[in-house]
CSV table of C-alpha atoms (C1' of nucleotides) in Angstrom, one decimal:
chain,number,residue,atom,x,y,z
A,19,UNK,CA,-0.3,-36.1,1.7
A,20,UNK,CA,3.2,-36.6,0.0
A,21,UNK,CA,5.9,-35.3,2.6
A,22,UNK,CA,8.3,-36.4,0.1
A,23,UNK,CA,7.8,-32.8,-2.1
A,24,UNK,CA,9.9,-29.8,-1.7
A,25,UNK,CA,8.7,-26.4,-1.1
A,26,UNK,CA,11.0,-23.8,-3.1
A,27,UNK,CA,10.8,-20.8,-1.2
A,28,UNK,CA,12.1,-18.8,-3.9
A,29,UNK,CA,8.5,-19.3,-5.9
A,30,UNK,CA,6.6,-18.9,-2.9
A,31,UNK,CA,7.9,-15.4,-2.1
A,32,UNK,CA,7.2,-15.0,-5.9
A,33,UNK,CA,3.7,-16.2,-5.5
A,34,UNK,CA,3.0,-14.3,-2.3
A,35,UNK,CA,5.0,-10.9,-4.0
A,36,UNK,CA,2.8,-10.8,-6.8
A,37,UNK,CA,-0.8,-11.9,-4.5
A,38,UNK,CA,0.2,-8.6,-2.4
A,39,UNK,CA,0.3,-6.5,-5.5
A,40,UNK,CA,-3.2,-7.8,-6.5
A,41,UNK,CA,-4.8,-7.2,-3.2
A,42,UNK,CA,-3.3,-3.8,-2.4
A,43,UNK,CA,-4.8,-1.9,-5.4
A,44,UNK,CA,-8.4,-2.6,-4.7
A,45,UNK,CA,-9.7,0.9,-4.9
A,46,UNK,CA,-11.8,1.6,-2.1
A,47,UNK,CA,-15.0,3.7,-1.7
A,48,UNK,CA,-14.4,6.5,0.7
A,49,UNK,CA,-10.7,8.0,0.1
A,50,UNK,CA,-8.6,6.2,2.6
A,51,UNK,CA,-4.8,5.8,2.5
A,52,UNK,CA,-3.6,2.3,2.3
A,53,UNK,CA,-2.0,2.8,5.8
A,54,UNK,CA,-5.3,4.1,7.3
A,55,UNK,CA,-7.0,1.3,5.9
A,56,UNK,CA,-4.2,-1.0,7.3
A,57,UNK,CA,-4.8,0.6,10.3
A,58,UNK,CA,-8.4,0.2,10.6
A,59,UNK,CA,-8.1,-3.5,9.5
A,60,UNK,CA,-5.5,-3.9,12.4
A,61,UNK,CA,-8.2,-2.3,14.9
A,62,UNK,CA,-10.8,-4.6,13.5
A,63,UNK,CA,-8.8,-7.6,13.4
A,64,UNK,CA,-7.2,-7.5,17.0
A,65,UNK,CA,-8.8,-5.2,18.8
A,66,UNK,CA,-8.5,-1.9,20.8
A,67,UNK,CA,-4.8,-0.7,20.8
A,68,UNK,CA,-2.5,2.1,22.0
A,69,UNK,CA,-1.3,5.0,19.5
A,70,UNK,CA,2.2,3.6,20.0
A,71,UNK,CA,1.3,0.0,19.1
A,72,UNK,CA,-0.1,1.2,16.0
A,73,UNK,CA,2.5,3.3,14.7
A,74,UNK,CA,5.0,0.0,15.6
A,75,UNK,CA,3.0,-2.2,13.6
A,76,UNK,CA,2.2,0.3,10.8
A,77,UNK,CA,5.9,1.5,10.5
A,78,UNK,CA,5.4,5.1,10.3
A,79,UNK,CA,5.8,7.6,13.1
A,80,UNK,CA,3.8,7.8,16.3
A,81,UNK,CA,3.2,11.6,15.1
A,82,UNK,CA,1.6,10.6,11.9
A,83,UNK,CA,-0.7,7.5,14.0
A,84,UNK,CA,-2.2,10.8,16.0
A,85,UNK,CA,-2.8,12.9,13.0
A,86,UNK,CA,-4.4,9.7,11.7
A,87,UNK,CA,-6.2,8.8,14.1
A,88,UNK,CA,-7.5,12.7,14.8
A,89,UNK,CA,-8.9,12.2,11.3
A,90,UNK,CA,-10.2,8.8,11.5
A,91,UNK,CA,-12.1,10.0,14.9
A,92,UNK,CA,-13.8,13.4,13.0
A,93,UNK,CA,-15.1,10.8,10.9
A,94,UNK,CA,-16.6,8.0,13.0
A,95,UNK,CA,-14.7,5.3,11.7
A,96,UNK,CA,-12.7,5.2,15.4
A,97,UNK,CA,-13.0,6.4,18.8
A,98,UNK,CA,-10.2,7.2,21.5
A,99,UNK,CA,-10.6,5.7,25.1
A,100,UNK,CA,-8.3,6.4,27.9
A,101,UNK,CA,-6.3,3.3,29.1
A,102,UNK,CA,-7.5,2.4,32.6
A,103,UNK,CA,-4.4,0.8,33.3
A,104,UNK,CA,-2.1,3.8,32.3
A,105,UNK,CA,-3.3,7.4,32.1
A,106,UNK,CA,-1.1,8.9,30.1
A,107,UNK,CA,-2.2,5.9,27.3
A,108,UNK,CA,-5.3,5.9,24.7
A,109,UNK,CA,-6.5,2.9,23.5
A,110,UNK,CA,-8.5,3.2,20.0
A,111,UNK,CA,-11.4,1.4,19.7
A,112,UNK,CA,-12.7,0.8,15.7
A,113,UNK,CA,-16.7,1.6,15.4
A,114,UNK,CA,-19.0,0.0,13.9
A,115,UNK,CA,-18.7,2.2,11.0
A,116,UNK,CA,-15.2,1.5,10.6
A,117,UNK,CA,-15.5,-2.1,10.8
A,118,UNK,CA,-18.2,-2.1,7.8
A,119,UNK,CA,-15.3,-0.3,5.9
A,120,UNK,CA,-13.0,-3.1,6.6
A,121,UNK,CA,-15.8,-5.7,5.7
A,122,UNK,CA,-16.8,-4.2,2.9
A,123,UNK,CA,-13.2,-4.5,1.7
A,124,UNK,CA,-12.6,-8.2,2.1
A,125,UNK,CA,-16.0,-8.7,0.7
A,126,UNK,CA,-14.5,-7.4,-2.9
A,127,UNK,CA,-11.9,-9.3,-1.9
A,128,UNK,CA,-13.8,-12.4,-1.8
A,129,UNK,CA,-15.7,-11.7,-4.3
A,130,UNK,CA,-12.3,-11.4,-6.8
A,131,UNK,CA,-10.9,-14.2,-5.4
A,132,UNK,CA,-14.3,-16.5,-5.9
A,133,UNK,CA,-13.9,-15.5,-9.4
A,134,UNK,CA,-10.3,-16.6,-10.0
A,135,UNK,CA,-10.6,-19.6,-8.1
A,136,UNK,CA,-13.8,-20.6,-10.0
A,137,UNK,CA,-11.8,-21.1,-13.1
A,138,UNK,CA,-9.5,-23.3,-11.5
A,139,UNK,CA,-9.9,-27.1,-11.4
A,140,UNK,CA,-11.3,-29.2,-8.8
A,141,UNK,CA,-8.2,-30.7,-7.9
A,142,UNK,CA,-6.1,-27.0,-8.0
A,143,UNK,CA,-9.1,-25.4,-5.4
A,144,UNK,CA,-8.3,-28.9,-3.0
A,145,UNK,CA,-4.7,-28.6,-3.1
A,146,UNK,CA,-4.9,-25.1,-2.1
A,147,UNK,CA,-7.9,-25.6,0.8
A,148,UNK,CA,-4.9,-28.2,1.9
A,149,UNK,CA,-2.6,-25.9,2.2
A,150,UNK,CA,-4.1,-22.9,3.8
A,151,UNK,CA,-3.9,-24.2,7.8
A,152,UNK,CA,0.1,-24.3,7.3
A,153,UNK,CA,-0.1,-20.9,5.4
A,154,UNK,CA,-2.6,-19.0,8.6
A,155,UNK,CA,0.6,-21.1,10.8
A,156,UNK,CA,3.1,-19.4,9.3
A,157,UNK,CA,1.4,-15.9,9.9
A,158,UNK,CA,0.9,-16.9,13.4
A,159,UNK,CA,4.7,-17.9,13.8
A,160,UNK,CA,5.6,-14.2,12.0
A,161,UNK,CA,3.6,-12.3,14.9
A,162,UNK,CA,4.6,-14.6,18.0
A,163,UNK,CA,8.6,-15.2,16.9
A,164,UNK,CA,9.1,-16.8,20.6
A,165,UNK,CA,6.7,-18.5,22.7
A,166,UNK,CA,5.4,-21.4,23.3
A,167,UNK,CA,4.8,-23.8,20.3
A,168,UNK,CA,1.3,-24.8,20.2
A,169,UNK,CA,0.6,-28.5,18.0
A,170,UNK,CA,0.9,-28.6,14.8
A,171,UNK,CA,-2.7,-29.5,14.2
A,172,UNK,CA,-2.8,-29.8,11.0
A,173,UNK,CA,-6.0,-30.5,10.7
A,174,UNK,CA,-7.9,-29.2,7.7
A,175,UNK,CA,-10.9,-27.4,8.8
A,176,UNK,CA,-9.3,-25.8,11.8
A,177,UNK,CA,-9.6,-22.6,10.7
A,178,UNK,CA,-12.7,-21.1,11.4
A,179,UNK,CA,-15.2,-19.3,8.6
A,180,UNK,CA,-17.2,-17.5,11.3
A,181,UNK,CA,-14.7,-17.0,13.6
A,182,UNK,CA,-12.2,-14.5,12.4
A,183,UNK,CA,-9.8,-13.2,15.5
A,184,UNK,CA,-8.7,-14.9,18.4
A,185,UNK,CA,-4.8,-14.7,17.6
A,186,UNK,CA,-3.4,-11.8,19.8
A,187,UNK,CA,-5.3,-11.6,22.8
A,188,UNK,CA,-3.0,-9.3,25.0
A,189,UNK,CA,-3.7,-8.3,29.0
A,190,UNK,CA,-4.1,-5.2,30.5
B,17,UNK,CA,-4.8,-35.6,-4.4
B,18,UNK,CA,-8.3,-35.4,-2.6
B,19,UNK,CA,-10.7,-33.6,-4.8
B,20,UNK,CA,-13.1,-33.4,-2.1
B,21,UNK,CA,-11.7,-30.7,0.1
B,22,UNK,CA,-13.5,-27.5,-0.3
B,23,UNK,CA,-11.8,-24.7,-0.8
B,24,UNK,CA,-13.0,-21.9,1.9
B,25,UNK,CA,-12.5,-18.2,0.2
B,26,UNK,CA,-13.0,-16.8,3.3
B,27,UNK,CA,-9.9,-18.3,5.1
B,28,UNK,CA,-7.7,-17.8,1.7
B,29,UNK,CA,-9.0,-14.4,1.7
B,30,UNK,CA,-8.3,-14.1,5.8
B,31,UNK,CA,-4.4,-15.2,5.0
B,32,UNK,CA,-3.5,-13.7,2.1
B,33,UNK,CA,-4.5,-10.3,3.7
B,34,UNK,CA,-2.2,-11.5,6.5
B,35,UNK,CA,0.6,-12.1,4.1
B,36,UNK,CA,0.2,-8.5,2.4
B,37,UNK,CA,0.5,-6.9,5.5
B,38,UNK,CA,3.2,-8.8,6.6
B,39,UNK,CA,5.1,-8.3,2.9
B,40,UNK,CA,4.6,-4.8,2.8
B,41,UNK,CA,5.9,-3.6,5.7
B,42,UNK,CA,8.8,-5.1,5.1
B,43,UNK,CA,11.9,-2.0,5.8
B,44,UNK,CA,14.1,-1.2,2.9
B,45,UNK,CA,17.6,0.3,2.7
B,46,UNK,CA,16.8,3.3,1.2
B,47,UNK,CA,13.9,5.4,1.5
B,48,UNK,CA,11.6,4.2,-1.2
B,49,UNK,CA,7.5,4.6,-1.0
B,50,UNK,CA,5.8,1.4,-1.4
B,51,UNK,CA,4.2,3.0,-4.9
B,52,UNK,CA,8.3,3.6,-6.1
B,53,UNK,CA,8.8,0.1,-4.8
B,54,UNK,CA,6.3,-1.3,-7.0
B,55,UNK,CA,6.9,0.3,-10.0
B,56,UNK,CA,10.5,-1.1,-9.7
B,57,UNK,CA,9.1,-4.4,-9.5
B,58,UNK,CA,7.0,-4.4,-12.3
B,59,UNK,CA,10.1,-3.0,-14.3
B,60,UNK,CA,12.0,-5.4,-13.1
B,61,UNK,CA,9.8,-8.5,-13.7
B,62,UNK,CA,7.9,-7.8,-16.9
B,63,UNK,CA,10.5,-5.3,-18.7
B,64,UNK,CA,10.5,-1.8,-20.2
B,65,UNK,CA,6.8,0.3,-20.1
B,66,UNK,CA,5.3,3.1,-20.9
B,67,UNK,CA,4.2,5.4,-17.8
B,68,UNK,CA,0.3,5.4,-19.0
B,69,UNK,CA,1.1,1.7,-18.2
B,70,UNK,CA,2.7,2.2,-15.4
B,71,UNK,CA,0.5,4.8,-14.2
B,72,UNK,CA,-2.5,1.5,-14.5
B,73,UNK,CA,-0.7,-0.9,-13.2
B,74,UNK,CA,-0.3,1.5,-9.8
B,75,UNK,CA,-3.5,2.9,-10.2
B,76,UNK,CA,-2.1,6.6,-9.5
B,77,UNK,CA,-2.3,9.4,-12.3
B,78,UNK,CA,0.4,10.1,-14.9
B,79,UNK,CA,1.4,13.0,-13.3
B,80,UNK,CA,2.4,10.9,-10.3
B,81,UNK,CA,4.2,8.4,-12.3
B,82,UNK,CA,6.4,11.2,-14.2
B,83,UNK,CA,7.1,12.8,-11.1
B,84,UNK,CA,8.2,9.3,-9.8
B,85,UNK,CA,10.4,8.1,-13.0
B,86,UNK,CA,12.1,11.9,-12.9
B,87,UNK,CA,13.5,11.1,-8.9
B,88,UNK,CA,14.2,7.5,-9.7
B,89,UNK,CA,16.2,8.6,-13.0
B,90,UNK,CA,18.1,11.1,-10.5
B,91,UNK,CA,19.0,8.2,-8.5
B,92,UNK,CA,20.0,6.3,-11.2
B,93,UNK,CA,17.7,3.1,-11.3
B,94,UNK,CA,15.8,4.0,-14.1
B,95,UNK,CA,16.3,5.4,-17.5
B,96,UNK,CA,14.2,6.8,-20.0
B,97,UNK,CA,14.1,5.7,-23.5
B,98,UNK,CA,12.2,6.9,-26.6
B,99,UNK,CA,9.6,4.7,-28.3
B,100,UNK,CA,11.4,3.6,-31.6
B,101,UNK,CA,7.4,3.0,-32.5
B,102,UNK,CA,5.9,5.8,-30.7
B,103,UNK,CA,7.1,9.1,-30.7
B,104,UNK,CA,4.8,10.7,-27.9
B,105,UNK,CA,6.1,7.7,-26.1
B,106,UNK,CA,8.6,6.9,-23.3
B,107,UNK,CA,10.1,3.6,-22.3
B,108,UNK,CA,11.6,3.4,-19.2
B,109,UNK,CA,13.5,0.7,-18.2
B,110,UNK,CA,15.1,-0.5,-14.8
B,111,UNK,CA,18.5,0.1,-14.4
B,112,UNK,CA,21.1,-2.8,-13.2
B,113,UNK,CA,21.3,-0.8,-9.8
B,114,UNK,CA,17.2,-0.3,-9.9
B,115,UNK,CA,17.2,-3.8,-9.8
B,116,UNK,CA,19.4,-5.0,-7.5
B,117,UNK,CA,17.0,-3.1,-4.6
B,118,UNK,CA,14.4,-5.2,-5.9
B,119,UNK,CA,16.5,-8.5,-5.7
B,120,UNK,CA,17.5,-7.1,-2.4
B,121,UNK,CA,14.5,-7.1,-1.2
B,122,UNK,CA,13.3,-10.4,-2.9
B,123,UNK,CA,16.6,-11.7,-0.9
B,124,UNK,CA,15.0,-10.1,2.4
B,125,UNK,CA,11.6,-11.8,2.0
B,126,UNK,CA,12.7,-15.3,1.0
B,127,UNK,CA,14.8,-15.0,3.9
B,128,UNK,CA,12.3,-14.1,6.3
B,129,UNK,CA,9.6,-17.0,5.0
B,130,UNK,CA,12.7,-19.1,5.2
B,131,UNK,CA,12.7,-19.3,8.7
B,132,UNK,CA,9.1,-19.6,9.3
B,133,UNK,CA,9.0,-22.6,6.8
B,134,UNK,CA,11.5,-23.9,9.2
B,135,UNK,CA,9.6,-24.2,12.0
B,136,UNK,CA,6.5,-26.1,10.0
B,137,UNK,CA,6.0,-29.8,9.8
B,138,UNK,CA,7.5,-31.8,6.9
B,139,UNK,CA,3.7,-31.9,6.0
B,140,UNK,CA,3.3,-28.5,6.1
B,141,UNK,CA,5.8,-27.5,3.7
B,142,UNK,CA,4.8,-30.4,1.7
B,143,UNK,CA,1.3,-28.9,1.3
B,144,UNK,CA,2.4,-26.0,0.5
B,145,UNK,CA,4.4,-26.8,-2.1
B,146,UNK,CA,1.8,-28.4,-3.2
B,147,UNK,CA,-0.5,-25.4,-4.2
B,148,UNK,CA,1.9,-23.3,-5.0
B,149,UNK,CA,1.2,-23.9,-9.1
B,150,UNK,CA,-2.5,-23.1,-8.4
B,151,UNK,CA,-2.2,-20.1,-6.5
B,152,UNK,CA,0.1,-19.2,-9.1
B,153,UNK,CA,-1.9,-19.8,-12.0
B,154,UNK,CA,-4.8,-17.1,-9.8
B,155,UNK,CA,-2.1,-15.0,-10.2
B,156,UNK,CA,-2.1,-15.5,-14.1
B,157,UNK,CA,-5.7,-15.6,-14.7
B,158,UNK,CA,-5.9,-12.0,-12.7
B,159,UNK,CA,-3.3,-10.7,-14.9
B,160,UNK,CA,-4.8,-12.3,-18.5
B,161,UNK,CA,-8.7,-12.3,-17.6
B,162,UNK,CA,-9.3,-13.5,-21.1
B,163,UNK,CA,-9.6,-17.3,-20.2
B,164,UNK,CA,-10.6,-20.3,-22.6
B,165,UNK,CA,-14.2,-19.3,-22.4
B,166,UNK,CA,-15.6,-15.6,-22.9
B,167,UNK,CA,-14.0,-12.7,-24.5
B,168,UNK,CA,-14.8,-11.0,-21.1
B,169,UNK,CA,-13.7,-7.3,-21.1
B,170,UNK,CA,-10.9,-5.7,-22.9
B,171,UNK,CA,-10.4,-3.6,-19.9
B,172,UNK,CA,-6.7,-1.9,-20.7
B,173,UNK,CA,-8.2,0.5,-23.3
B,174,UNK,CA,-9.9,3.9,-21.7
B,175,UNK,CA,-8.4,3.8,-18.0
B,176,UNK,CA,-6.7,7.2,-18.2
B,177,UNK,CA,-7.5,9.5,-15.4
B,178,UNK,CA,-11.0,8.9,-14.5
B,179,UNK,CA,-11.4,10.8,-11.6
B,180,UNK,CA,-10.9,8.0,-8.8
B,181,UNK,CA,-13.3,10.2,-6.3
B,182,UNK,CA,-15.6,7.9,-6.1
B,183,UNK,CA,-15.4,4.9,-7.3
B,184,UNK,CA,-12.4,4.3,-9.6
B,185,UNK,CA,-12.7,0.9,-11.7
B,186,UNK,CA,-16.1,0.9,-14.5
B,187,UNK,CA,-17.3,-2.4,-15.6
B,188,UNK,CA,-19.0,-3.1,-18.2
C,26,DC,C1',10.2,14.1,46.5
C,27,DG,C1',12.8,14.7,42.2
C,28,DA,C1',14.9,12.6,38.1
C,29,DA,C1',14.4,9.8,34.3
C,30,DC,C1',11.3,7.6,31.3
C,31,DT,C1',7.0,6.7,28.5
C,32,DG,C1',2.8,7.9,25.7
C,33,DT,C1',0.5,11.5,23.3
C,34,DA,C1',-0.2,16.0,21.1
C,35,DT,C1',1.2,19.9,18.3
C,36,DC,C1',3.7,22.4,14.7
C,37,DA,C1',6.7,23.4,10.8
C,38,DG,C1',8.4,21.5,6.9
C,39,DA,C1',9.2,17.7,3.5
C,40,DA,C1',7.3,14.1,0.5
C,41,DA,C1',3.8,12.1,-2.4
C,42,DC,C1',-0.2,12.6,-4.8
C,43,DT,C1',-4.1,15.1,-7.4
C,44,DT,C1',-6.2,18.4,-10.6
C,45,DA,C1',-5.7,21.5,-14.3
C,46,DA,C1',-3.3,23.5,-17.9
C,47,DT,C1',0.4,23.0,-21.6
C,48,DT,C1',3.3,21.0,-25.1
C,49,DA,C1',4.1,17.8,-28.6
C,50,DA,C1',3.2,13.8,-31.6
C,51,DG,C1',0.0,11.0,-33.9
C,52,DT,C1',-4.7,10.2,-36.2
C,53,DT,C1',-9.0,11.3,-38.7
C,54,DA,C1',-11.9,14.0,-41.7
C,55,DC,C1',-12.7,17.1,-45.0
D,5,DG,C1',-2.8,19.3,-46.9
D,6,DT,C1',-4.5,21.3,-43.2
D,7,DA,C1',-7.9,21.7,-39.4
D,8,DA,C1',-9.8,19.2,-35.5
D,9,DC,C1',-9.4,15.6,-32.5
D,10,DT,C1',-6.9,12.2,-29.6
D,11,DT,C1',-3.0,10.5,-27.0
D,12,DA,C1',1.5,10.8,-24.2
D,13,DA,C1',4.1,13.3,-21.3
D,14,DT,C1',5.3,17.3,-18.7
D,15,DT,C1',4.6,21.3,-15.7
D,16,DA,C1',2.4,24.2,-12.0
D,17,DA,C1',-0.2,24.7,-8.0
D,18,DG,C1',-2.7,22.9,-4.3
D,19,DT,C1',-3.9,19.0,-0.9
D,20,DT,C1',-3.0,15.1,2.0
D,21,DT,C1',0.2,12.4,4.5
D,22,DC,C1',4.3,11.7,6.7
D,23,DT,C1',8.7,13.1,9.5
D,24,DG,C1',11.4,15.5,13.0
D,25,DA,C1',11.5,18.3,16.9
D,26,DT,C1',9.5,19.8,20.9
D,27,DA,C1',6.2,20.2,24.7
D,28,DC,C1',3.6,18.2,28.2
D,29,DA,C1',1.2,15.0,31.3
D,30,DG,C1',1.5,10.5,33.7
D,31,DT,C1',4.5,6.7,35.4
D,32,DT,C1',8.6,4.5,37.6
D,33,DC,C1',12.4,4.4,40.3
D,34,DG,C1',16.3,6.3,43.1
DNA sequence: CGAACTGTATCAGAAACTTAATTAAGTTAC
DNA sequence: GTAACTTAATTAAGTTTCTGATACAGTTCG
């Protein structure tokens, strides 16, 4: 792999901008808001979390997470357990019914993106597979901005196909 | 390059769902919806449009997109124009202070990747750099889906308002 | 224990979006 | 040339989603 190239930031914010744009419009079957989809993807992703953790990571108020969440609940996509470790907490737990919606999802997503990336070149496909550990590190480095360093490891098939989550694992 | 490497869609699906979330809820100065947001950017990068384009583009309805334009032209970051070749038509075009919140926020973003970039290896960068032309040319075959090959689907004709209850986007 | 703090729920109102109806300009057919 | 149809934008009314303020239960600390 040649160290020696230079990775202009300015064209990768470009290139990640316009990727976001693409991926947010997918229309979706039932009629969920992109935050309650974000939110159910967040449940799905990482597991159970408090009301208060969701409406951090969402960016909207902890008053609009509960009125979300009420909704979400009517509907099966979610349930609410109380926290054993604090009883004034809930911790929402994402269903199975709420995890097909969020497979379902990156299933057209996959499908799109097969499409695209059938009509590139061999060579175009491998330079991106290359690329894609140090991309999923940089994610990883957004959501733990302290903390311990792990490896580089920059090895290519670290990343496992059938083995989505295992990034935040947080005690109780 | 190694043209062997496979290319996994489900990990390149896996980060770039990481990366929208972690664009999008990106805070901004003033109290823009994501929807306003976007429309700005599309101003902003591919010029003046009509708001049945616009109004695609975001996959909301026209009325929406009116509603929008009229508060942003309050504000003063966009201005309507008349269609010298349409007269049922409206151009609206970004204003210099319209964009500058989008180069504010570009400035925000490359900021922020900036200092995750940081903390990668050489090698990392390197390979991202790397597949940054492919990923942009997904981008472009997304946005032109008449390739080299098949006429494929017109697709911008007929989208109007076709009632996005249940499922939005007809192929054909 | 009591005071301060934290996590959730509720309610009124604002914001953003949808549907439906309206106005106006362009196009087609007779 | 005008009637009928289509397209672009607006307006009005109603719905969903979000915020801000407040209330209340559980936790922490003096």
């Amino acid at each position: 792999m040649p160290e020696s190239v230079e990775l202009s930031i300015a064209d990768l914010t470009h290139v990640l901008e316009d990727f976001t744009r693409m991926h947010i419009r997918l229309p979706s079957e039932r009629r969920l808001s992109f935050t309650t989809l974000s939110v159910l993807h967040t449940l799905a992703g990482s597991g159970p979390k408090r009301l208060t953790e969701l409406a951090g990571s969402e960016q909207v108020t902890q008053s609009a997470i509960t009125q979300m969440v009420t909704k979400l609940e009517r509907d099966g996509l979610v349930e609410r357990h109380p926290d054993p470790s604090d009883g004034r907490a809930v911790l929402v737990h994402v269903t199975a019914a709420g995890a097909a919606i969020v497979d379902g999802r990156r299933a057209e997503r996959m499908a799109r993106l097969s499409e695209l990336a059938d009509r590139l070149t061999p060579a175009e496909r491998a330079s991106i597979a290359v690329a894609l550990p140090a991309l999923a590190r940089m994610v990883e480095l957004h959501e733990r901005p302290t903390g311990e360093d792990d490896a580089a490891a920059p090895e290519a098939a670290g990343t496992g196909t059938d083995t989505p989550r295992e990034s935040t694992r947080r005690r109780r």
